[in-house]
XYZ file of C-alpha atoms in Angstrom:
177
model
C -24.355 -19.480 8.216
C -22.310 -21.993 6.128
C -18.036 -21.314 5.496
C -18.037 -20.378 1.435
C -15.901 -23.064 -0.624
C -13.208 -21.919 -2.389
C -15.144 -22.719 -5.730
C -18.056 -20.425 -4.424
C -15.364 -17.120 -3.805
C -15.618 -16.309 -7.752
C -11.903 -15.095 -8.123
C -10.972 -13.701 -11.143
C -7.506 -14.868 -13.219
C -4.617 -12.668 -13.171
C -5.551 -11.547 -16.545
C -8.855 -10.734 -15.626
C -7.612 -8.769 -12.498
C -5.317 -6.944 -14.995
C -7.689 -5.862 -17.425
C -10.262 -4.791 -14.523
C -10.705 -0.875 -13.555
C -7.993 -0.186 -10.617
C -8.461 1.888 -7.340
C -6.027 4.957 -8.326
C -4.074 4.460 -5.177
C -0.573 3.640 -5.622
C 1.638 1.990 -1.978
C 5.117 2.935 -1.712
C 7.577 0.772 -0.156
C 10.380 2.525 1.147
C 12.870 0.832 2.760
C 11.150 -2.198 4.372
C 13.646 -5.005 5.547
C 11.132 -7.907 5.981
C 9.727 -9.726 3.144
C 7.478 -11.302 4.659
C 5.634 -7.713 5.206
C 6.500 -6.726 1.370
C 4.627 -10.191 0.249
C 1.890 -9.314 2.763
C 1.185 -5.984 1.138
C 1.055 -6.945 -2.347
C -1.749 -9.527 -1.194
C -3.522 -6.720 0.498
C -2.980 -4.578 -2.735
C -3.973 -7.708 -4.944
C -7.361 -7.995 -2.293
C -8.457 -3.940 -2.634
C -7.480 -3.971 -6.643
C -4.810 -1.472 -6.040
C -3.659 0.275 -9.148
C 0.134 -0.493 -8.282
C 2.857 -0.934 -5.547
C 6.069 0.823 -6.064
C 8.784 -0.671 -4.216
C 12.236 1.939 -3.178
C 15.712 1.708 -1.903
C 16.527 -1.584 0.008
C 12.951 -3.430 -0.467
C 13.297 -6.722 -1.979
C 12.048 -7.244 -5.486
C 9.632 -10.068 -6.926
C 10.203 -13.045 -7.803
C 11.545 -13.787 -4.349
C 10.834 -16.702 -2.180
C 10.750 -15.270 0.771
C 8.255 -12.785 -0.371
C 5.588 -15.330 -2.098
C 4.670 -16.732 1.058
C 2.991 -14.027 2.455
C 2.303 -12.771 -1.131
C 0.124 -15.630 -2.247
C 1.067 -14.193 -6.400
C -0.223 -11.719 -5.810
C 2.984 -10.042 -7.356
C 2.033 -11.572 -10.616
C -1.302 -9.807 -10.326
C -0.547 -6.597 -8.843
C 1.735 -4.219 -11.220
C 4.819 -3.465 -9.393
C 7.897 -1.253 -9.888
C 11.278 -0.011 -8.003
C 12.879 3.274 -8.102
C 16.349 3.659 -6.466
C 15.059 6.711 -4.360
C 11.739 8.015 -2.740
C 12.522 11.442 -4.832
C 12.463 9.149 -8.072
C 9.269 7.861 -7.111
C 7.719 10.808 -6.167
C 8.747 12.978 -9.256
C 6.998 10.266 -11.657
C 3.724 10.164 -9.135
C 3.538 13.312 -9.489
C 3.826 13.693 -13.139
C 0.761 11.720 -13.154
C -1.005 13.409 -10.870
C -0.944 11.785 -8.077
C -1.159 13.283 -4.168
C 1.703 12.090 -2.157
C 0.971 10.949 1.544
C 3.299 10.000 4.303
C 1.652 7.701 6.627
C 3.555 8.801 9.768
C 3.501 10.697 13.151
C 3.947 13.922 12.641
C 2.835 17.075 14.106
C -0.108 17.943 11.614
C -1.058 14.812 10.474
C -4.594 13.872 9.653
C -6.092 10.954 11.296
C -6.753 8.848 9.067
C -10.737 8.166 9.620
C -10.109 11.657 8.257
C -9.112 10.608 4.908
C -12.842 11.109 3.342
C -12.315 14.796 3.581
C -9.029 15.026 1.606
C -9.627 16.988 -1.511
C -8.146 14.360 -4.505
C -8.870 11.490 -6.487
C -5.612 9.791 -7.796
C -3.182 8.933 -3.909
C 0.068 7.379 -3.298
C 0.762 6.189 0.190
C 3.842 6.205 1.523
C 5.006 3.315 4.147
C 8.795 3.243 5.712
C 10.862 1.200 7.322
C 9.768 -1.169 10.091
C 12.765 0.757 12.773
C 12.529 4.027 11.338
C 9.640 4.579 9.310
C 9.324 7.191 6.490
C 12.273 9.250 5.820
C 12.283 12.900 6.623
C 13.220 13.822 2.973
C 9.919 11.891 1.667
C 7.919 13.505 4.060
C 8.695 17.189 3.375
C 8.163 15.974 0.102
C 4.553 14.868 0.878
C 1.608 16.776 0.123
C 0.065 15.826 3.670
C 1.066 12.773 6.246
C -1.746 10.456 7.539
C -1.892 8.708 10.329
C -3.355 6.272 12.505
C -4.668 7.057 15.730
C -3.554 4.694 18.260
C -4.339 4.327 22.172
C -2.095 1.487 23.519
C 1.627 2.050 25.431
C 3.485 0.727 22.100
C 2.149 3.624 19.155
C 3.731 1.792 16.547
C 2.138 -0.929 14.506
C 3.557 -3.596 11.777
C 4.247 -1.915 8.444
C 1.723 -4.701 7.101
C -1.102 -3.898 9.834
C -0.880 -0.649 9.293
C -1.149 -0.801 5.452
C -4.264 -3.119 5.391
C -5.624 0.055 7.716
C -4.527 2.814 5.685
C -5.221 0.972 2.327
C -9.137 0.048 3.646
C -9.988 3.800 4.303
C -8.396 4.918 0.885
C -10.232 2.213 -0.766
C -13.718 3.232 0.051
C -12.166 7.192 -0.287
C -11.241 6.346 -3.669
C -13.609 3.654 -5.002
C -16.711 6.416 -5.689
C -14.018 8.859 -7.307
């Protein structure tokens, strides 16, 4: 086996990438302190051609330092908005027809190697903040809460880890829709 050269990757431009056919899976940001972990996710989004990231409450906005050194530009790729509130954000995913999901521990949640079975074609994904993860409100607002099974002592993982997870298995949900 021989490493791949940059030159050999065959990226696409950022207007390419914009005009291709998205995933219709939309990440919420809600309330995540570090940018380094917002910048992070966009270049996961930008990496699974993720339809959009909507970023709420005290996440930090694009064009931000901090953020593009994780983010690579990929938040001049990805399509990005912020709404002051999780309600906001869920009222106008809805309208489009979108199926809101918590990624959280709660009692009922559906593992989410369960995700296949989950009966719709257009998601949202909701990840909280880093302390205190999604808030209650969002939640009862969900249509369901997924969540990661974990084994260890800590049951918690980085907001970023735990997107790339959640974002892989509602990739290759999604991509066949």
């Amino acid at each position: 086996m021989r490493k791949l050269k940059l030159e050999e990757l065959n990226r696409v431009s950022v207007e390419e990438f914009k005009k291709q056919d998205k995933v219709p899976l939309i990440i919420v940001l809600e309330n995540i302190r570090s940018l380094n972990n917002v910048g992070t996710i966009f270049r996961t989004c930008d990496a699974f051609n993720v339809e959009a990231v909507y970023l709420v409450g005290i996440t930090a906005k694009p064009p931000h330092r901090e953020i593009q050194k994780t983010a690579l530009g990929a938040t001049e790729s990805v399509d990005w908005e912020y709404f002051e509130t999780s309600q906001q954000a869920i009222a106008t995913l809805k309208s489009n027809g979108f199926s809101i999901f918590s990624i959280e521990q709660v009692e009922g949640s559906t593992p989410i190697d369960e995700v296949s079975k989950i009966a719709c074609n257009k998601m949202a994904l909701f990840l909280g903040n880093e302390i205190t993860g999604v808030d209650q409100l969002t939640i009862d607002s969900s249509d369901s809460c997924l969540e990661i099974p974990q084994y260890g002592t800590k049951h918690s993982l980085n907001v970023s880890v735990c997107a790339g997870i959640v974002i892989w298995e509602c990739y290759n949900k999604l991509k066949k829709v």
